[in-house]
PDB file of C-alpha atoms in Angstrom:
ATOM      1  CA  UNK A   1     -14.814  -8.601  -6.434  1.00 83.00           C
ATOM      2  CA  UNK A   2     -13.870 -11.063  -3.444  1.00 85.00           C
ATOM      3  CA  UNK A   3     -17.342 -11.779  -1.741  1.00 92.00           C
ATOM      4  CA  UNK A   4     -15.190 -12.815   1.005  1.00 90.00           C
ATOM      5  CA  UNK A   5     -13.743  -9.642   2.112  1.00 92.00           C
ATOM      6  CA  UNK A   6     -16.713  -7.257   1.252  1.00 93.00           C
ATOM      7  CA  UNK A   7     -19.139  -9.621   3.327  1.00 94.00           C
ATOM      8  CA  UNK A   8     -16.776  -9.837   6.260  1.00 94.00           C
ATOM      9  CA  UNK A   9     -16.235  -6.390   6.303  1.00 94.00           C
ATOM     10  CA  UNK A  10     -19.852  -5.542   6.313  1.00 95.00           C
ATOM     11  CA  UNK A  11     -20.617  -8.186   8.724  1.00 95.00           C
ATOM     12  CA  UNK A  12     -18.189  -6.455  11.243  1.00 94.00           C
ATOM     13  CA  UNK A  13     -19.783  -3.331  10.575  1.00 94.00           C
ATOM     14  CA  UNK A  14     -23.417  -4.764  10.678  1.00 95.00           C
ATOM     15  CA  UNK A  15     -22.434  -6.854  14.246  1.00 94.00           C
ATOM     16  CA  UNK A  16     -21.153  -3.148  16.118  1.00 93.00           C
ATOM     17  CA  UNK A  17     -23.679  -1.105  14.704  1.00 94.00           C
ATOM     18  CA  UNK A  18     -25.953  -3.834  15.844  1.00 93.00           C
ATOM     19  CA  UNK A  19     -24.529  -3.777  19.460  1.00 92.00           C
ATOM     20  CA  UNK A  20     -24.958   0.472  19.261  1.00 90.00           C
ATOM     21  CA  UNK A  21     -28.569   0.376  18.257  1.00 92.00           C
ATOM     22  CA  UNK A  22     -30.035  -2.724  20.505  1.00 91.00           C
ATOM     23  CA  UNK A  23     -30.319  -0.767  23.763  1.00 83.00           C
ATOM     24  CA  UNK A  24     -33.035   1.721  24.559  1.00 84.00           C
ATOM     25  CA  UNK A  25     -31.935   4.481  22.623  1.00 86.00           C
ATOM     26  CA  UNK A  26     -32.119   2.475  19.316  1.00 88.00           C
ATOM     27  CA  UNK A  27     -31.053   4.058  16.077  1.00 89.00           C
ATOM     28  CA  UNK A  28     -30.243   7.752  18.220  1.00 89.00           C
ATOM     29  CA  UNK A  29     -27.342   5.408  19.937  1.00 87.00           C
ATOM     30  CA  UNK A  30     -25.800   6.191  16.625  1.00 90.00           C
ATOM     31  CA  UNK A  31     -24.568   9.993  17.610  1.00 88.00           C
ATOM     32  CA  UNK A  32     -23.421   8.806  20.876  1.00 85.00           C
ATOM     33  CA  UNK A  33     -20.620   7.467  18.438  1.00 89.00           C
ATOM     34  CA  UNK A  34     -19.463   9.882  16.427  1.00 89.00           C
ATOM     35  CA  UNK A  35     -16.588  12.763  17.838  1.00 87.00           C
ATOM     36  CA  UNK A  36     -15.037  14.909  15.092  1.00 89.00           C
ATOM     37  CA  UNK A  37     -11.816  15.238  17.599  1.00 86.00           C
ATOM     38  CA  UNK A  38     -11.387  11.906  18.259  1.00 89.00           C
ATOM     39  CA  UNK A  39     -11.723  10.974  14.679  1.00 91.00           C
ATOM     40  CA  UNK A  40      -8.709  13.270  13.954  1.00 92.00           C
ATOM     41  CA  UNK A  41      -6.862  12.307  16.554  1.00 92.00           C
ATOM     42  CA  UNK A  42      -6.818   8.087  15.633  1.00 94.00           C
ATOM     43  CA  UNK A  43      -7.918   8.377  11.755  1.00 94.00           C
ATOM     44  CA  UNK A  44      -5.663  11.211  10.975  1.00 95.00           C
ATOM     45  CA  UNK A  45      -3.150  10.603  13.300  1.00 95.00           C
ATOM     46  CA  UNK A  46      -2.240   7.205  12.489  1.00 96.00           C
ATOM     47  CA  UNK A  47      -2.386   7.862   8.717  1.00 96.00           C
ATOM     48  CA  UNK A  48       0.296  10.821   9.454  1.00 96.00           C
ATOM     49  CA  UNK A  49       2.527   8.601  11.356  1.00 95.00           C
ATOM     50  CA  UNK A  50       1.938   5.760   8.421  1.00 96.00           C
ATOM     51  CA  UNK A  51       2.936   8.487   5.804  1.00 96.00           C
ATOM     52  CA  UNK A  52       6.180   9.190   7.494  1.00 95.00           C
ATOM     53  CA  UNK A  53       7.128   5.909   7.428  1.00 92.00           C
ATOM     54  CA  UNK A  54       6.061   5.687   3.540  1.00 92.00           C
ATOM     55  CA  UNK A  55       8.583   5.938   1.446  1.00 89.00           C
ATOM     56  CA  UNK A  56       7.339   9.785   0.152  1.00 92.00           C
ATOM     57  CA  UNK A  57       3.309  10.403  -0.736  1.00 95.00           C
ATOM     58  CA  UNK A  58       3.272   7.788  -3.680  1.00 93.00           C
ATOM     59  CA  UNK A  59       4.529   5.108  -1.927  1.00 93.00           C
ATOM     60  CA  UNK A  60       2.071   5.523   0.737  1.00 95.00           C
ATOM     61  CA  UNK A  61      -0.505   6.368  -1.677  1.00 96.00           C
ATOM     62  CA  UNK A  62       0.413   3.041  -3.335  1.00 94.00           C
ATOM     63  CA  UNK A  63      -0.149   1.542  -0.048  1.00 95.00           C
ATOM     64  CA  UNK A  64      -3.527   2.801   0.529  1.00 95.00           C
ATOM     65  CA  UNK A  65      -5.311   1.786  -2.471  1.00 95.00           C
ATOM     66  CA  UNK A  66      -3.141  -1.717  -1.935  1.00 94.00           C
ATOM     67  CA  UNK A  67      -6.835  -2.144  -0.023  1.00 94.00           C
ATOM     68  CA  UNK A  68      -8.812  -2.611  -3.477  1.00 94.00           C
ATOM     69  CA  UNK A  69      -6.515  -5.312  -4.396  1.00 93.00           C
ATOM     70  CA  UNK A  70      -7.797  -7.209  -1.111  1.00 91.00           C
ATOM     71  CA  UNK A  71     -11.113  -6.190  -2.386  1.00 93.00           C
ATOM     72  CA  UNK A  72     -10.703  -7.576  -5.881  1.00 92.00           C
ATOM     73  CA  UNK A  73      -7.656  -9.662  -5.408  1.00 90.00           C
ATOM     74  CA  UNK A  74      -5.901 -11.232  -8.986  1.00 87.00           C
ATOM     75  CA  UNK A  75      -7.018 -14.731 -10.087  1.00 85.00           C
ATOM     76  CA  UNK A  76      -4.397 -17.211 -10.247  1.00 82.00           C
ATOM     77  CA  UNK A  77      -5.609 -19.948 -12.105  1.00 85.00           C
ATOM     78  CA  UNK A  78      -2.577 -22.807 -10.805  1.00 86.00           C
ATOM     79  CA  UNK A  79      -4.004 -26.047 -12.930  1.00 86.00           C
ATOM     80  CA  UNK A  80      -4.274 -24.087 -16.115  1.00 88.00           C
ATOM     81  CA  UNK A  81      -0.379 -22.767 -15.320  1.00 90.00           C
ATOM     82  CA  UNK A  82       0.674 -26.196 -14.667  1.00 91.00           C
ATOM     83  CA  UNK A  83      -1.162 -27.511 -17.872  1.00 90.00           C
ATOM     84  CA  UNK A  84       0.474 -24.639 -20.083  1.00 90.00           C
ATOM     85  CA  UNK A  85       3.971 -25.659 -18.820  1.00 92.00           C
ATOM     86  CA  UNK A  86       3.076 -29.492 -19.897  1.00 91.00           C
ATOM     87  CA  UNK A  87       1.860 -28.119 -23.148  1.00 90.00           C
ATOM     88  CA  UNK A  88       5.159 -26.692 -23.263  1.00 91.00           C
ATOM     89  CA  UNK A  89       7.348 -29.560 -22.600  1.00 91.00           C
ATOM     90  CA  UNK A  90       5.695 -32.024 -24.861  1.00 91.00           C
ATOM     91  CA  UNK A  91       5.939 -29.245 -27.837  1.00 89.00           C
ATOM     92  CA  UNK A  92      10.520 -28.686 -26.456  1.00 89.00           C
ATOM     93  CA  UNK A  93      10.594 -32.895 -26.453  1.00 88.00           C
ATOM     94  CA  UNK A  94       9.093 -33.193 -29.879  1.00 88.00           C
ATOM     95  CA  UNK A  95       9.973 -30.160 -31.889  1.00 86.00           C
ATOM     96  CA  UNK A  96      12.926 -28.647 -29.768  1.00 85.00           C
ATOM     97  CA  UNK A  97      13.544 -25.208 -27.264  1.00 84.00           C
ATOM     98  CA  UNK A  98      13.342 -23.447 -30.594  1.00 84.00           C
ATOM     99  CA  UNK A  99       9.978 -24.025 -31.364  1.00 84.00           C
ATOM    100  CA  UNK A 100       9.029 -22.556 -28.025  1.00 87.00           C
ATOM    101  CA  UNK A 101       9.232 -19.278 -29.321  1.00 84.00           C
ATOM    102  CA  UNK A 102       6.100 -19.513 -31.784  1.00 84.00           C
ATOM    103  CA  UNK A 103       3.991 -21.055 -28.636  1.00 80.00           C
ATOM    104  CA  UNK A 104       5.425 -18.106 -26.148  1.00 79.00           C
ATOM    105  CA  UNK A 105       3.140 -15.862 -28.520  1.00 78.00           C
ATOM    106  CA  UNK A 106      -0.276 -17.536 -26.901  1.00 79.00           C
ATOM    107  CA  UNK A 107       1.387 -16.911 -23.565  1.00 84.00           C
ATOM    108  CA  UNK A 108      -0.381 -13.976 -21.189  1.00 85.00           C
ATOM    109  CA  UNK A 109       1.593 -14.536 -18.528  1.00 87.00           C
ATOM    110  CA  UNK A 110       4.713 -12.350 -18.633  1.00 90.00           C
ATOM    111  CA  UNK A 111       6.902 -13.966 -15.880  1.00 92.00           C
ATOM    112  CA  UNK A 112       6.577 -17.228 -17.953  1.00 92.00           C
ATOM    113  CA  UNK A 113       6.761 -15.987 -21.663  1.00 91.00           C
ATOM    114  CA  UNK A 114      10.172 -13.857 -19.994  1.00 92.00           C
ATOM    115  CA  UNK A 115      11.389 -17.213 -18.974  1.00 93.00           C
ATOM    116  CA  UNK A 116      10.537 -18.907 -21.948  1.00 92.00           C
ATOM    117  CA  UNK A 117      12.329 -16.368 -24.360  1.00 91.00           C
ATOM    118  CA  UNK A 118      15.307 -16.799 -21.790  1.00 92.00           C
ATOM    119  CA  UNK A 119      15.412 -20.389 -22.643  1.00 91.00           C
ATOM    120  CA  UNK A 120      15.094 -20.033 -26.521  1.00 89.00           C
ATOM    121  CA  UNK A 121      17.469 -17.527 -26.987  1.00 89.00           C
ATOM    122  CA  UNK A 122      19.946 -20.529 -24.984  1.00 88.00           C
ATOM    123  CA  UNK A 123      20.988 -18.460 -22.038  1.00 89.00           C
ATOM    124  CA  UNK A 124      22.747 -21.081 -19.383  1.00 92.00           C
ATOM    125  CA  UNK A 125      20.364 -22.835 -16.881  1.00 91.00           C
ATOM    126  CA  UNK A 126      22.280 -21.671 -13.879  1.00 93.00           C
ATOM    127  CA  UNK A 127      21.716 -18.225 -15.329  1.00 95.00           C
ATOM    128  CA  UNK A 128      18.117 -18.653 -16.080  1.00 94.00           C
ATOM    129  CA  UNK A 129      17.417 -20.030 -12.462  1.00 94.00           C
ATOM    130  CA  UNK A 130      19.668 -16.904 -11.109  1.00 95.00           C
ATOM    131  CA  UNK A 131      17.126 -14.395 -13.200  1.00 95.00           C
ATOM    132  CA  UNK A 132      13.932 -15.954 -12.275  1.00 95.00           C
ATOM    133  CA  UNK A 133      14.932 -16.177  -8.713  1.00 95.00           C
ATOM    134  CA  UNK A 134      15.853 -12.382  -8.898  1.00 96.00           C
ATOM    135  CA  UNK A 135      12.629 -11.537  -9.989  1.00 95.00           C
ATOM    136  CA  UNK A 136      10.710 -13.462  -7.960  1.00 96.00           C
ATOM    137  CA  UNK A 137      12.123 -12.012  -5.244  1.00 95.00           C
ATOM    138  CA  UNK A 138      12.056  -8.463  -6.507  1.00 95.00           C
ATOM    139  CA  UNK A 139       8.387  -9.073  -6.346  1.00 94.00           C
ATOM    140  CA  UNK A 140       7.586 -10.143  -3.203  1.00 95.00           C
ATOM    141  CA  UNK A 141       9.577  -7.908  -1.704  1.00 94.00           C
ATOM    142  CA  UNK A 142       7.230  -5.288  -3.445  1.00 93.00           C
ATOM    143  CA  UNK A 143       4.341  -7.173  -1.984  1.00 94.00           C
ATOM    144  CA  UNK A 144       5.814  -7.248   1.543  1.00 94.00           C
ATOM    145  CA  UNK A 145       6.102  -3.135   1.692  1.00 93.00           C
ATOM    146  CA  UNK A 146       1.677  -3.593   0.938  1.00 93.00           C
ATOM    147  CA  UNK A 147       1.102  -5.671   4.076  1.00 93.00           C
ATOM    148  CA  UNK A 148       3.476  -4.849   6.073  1.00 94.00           C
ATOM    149  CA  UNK A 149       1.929  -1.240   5.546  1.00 96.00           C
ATOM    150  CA  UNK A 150      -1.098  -2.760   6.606  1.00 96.00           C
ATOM    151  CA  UNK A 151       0.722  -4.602   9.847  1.00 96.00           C
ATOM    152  CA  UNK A 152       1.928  -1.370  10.880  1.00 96.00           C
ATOM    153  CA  UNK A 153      -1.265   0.681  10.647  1.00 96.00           C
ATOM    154  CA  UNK A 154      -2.826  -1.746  13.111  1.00 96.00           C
ATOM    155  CA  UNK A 155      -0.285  -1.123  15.459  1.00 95.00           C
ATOM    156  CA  UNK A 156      -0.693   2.609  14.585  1.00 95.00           C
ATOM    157  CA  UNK A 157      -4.736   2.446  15.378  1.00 94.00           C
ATOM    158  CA  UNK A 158      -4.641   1.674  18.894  1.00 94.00           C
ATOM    159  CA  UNK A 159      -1.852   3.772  20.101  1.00 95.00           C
ATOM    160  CA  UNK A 160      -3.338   6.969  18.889  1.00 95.00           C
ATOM    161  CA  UNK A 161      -6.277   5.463  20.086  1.00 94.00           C
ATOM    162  CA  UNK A 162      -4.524   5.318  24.049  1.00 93.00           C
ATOM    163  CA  UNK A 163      -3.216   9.273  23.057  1.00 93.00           C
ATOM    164  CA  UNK A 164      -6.988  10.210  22.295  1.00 90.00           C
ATOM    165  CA  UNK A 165      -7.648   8.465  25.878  1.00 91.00           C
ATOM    166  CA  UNK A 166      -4.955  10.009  27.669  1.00 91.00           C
ATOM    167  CA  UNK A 167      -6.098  13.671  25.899  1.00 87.00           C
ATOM    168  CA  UNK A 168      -9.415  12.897  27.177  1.00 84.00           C
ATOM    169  CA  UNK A 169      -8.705  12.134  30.851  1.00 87.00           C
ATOM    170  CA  UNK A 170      -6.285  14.913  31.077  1.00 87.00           C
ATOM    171  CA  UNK A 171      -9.246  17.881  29.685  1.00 81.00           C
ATOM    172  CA  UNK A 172     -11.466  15.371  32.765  1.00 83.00           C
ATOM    173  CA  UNK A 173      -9.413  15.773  35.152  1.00 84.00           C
ATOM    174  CA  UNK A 174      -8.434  19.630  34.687  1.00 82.00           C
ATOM    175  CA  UNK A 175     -11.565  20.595  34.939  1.00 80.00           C
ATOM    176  CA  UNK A 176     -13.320  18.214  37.450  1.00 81.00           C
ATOM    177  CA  UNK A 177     -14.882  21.633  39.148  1.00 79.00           C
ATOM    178  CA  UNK A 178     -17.253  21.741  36.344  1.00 79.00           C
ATOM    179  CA  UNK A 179     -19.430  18.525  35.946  1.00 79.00           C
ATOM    180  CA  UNK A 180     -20.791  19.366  32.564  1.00 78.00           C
ATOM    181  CA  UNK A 181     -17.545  18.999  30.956  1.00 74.00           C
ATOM    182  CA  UNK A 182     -16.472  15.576  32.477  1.00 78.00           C
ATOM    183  CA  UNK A 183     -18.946  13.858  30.156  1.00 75.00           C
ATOM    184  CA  UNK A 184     -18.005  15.168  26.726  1.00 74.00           C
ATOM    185  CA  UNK A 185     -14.646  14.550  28.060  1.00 75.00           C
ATOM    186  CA  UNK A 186     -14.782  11.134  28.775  1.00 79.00           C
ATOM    187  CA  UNK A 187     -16.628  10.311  25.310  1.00 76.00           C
ATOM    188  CA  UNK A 188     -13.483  11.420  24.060  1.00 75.00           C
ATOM    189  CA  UNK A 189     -11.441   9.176  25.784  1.00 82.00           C
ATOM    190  CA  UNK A 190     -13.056   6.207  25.432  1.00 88.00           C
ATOM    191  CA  UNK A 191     -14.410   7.071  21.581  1.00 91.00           C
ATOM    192  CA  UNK A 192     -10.854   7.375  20.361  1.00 91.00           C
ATOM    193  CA  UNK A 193     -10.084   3.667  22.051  1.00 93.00           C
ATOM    194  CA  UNK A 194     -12.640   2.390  20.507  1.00 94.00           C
ATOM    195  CA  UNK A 195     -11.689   4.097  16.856  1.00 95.00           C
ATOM    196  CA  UNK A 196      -8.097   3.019  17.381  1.00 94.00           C
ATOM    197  CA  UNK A 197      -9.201  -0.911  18.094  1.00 95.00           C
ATOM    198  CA  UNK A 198     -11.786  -0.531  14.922  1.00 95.00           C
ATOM    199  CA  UNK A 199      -9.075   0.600  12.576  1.00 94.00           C
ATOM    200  CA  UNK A 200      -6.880  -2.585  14.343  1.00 95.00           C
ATOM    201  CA  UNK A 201      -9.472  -5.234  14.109  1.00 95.00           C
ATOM    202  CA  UNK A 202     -11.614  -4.586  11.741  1.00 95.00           C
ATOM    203  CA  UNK A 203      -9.877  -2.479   8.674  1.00 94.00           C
ATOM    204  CA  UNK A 204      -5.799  -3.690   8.899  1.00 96.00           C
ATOM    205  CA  UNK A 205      -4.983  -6.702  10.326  1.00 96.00           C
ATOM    206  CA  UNK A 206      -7.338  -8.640   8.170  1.00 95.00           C
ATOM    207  CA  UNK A 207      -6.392  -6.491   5.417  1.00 95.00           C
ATOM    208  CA  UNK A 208      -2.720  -7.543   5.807  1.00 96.00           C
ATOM    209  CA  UNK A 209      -3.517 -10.709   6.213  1.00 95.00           C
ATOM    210  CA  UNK A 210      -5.591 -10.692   3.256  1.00 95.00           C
ATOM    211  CA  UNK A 211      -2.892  -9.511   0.923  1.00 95.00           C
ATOM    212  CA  UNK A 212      -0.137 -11.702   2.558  1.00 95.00           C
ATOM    213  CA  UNK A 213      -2.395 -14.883   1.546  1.00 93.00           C
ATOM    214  CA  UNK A 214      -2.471 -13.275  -2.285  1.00 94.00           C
ATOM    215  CA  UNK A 215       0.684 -12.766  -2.502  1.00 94.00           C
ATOM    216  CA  UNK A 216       1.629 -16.019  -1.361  1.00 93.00           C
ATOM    217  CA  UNK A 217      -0.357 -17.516  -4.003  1.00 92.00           C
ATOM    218  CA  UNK A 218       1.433 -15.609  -6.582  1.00 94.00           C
ATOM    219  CA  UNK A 219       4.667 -16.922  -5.477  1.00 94.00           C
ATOM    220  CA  UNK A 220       4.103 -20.119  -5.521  1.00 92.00           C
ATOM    221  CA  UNK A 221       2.560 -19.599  -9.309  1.00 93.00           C
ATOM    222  CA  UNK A 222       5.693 -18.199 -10.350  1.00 94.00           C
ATOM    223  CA  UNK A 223       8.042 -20.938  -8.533  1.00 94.00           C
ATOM    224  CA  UNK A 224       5.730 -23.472 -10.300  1.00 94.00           C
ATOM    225  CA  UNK A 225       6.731 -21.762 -13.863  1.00 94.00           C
ATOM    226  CA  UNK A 226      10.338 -21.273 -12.417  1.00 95.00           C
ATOM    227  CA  UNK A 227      11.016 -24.893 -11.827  1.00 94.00           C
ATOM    228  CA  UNK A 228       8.321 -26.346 -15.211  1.00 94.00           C
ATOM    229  CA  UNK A 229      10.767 -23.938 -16.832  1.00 94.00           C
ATOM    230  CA  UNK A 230      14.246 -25.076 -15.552  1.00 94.00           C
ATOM    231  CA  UNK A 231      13.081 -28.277 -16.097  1.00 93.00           C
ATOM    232  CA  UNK A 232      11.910 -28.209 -19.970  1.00 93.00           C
ATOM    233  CA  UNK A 233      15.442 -26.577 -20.377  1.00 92.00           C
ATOM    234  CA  UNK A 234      16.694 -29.460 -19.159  1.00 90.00           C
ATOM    235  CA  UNK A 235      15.053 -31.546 -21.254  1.00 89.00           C
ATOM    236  CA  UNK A 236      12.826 -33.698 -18.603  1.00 90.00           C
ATOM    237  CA  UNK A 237      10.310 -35.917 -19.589  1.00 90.00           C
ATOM    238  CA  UNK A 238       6.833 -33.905 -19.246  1.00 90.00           C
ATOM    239  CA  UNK A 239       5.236 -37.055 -16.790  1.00 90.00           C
ATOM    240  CA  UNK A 240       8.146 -36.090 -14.639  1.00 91.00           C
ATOM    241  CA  UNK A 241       7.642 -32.471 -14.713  1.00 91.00           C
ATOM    242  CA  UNK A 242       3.782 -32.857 -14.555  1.00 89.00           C
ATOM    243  CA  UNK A 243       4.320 -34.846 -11.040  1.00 89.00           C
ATOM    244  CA  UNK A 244       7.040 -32.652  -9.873  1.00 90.00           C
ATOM    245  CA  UNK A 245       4.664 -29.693 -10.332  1.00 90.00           C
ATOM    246  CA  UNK A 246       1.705 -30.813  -8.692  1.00 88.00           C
ATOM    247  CA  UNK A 247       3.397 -31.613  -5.520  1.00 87.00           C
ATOM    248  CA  UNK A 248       2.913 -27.742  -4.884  1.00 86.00           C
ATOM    249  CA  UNK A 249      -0.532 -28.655  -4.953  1.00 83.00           C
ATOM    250  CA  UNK A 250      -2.392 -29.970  -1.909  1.00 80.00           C
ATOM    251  CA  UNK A 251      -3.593 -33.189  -2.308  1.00 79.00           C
ATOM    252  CA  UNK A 252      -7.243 -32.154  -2.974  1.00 75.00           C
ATOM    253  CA  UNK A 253      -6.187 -30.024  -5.597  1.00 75.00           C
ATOM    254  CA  UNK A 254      -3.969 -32.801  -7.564  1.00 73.00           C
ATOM    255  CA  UNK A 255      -6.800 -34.047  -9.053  1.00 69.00           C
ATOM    256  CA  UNK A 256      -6.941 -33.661 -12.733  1.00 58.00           C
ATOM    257  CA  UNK A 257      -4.326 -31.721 -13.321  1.00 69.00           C
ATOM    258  CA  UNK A 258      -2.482 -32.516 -16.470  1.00 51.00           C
ATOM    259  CA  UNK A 259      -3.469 -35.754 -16.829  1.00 52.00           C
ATOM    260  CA  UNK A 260      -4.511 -34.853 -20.510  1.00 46.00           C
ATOM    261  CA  UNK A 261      -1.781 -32.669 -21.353  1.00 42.00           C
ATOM    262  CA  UNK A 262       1.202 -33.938 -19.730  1.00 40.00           C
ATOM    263  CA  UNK A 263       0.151 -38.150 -19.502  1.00 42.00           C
ATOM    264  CA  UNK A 264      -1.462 -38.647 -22.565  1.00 42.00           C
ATOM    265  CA  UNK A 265       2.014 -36.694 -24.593  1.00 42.00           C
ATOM    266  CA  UNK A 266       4.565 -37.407 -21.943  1.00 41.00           C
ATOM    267  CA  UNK A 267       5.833 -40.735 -23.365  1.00 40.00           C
ATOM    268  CA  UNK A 268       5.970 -39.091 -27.280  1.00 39.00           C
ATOM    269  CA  UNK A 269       9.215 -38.537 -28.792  1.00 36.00           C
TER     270      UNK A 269
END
């Protein structure tokens, strides 16, 4: 679980319930907040309009529980990837592509033992590249339907949030003759604002954002086996691949990587 994500999404909740239950009222402040219509009109609202522009009820169930994977996003260990592709090399330059095959069977990663296999069974570069593109891209445009789910509900929150407003002022100002009614009224308009901005700001935009920064990550681990694979089918010298992999890497995290593998084998054979 990312501690990240579930301690900035309790701190959010924590700072407005916080704000609710300074003033006088303390801990009653609480009720103030909750309106059954209002929460239909922004919650259920915006998840309506969301599942018409899902493709059917799976995808958009898909979508929804996209939300655990910001919760407990995938690790992506990139140094031990770029050290497995070194391993990889040194074992093509000394024993051949052939012998690959044996050391794809220690391999967990799927996208790189597929690429691997691609190589042994001596399928042309240019069409090894074309396949590995493909499904790199395949990918994240799977990815992109998550967050941009996510991208949309925000926008979603906040405009049923300015109908449960508008709903509000309208019951206000039809019946202005009798005062009792303007206050309930008015909680309604401003309540479903404020749900509408919640579900914005606090739920979906970081959420998208969230799973946009994962999924980046995972793209640039697979373009990191894409090219360490191109590059052992072309027979490259592992110090060269090594150094051409690591310039995905930021600067800070250069340091270390592959030395052992790739420098201390590159210059066999």
């Amino acid at each position: 679980m990312d501690i990240a994500t579930v301690g900035g999404l309790v701190g959010c909740a924590g700072a407005v319930i916080y704000g609710i239950v300074s003033g006088d009222q303390g801990f009653a402040a609480l009720g103030n907040f909750w309106d059954m219509p209002s929460f239909l009109i922004v919650v259920v609202g915006a998840l309506m309009c969301m599942l018409i522009q899902s493709d059917g009820i799976g995808g958009w169930v898909a979508s929804l529980k996209s939300f655990l994977i910001g919760v407990k996003p995938p690790t992506y260990d990139i140094a031990e990837i770029i050290h497995k592709v070194i391993d990889l090399a040194n074992v093509a330059r000394k024993e051949g592509l052939l012998q690959l095959e044996e050391a794809a069977g220690d391999i967990d990663n799927e996208f790189m033992k597929k690429g691997i296999m691609l190589i042994v069974d001596g399928t042309d570069q240019e069409l090894v590249s074309s396949i590995l593109e493909s499904e790199i891209g395949a990918i994240n445009s799977r990815h992109a339907q998550k967050f941009g789910f996510w991208e949309a509900f925000a926008g979603m929150g906040p405009a049923w949030g300015m109908i449960g407003t508008l709903i509000g002022l309208i019951n206000m100002l039809k019946l202005l003759d009798d005062p009792s009614s303007i206050g309930p009224n008015m909680a309604v308009a401003l309540i479903t604002t404020l749900y509408g901005s919640l579900i914005a700001n606090w739920l979906c935009i970081p959420m998208a954002t969230k799973l946009r920064a994962i999924n980046s990550k995972e793209i640039m681990m697979m373009n990191i086996i894409s090219e360490g694979i191109l590059s052992i089918q072309a027979g490259e010298n592992p110090r060269v691949i090594e150094e051409k992999l690591k310039s995905f890497l930021s600067p800070a995290e250069r340091g270390g990587v592959g030395e052992e593998e790739g420098g201390g084998q590159g210059g066999e054979g």
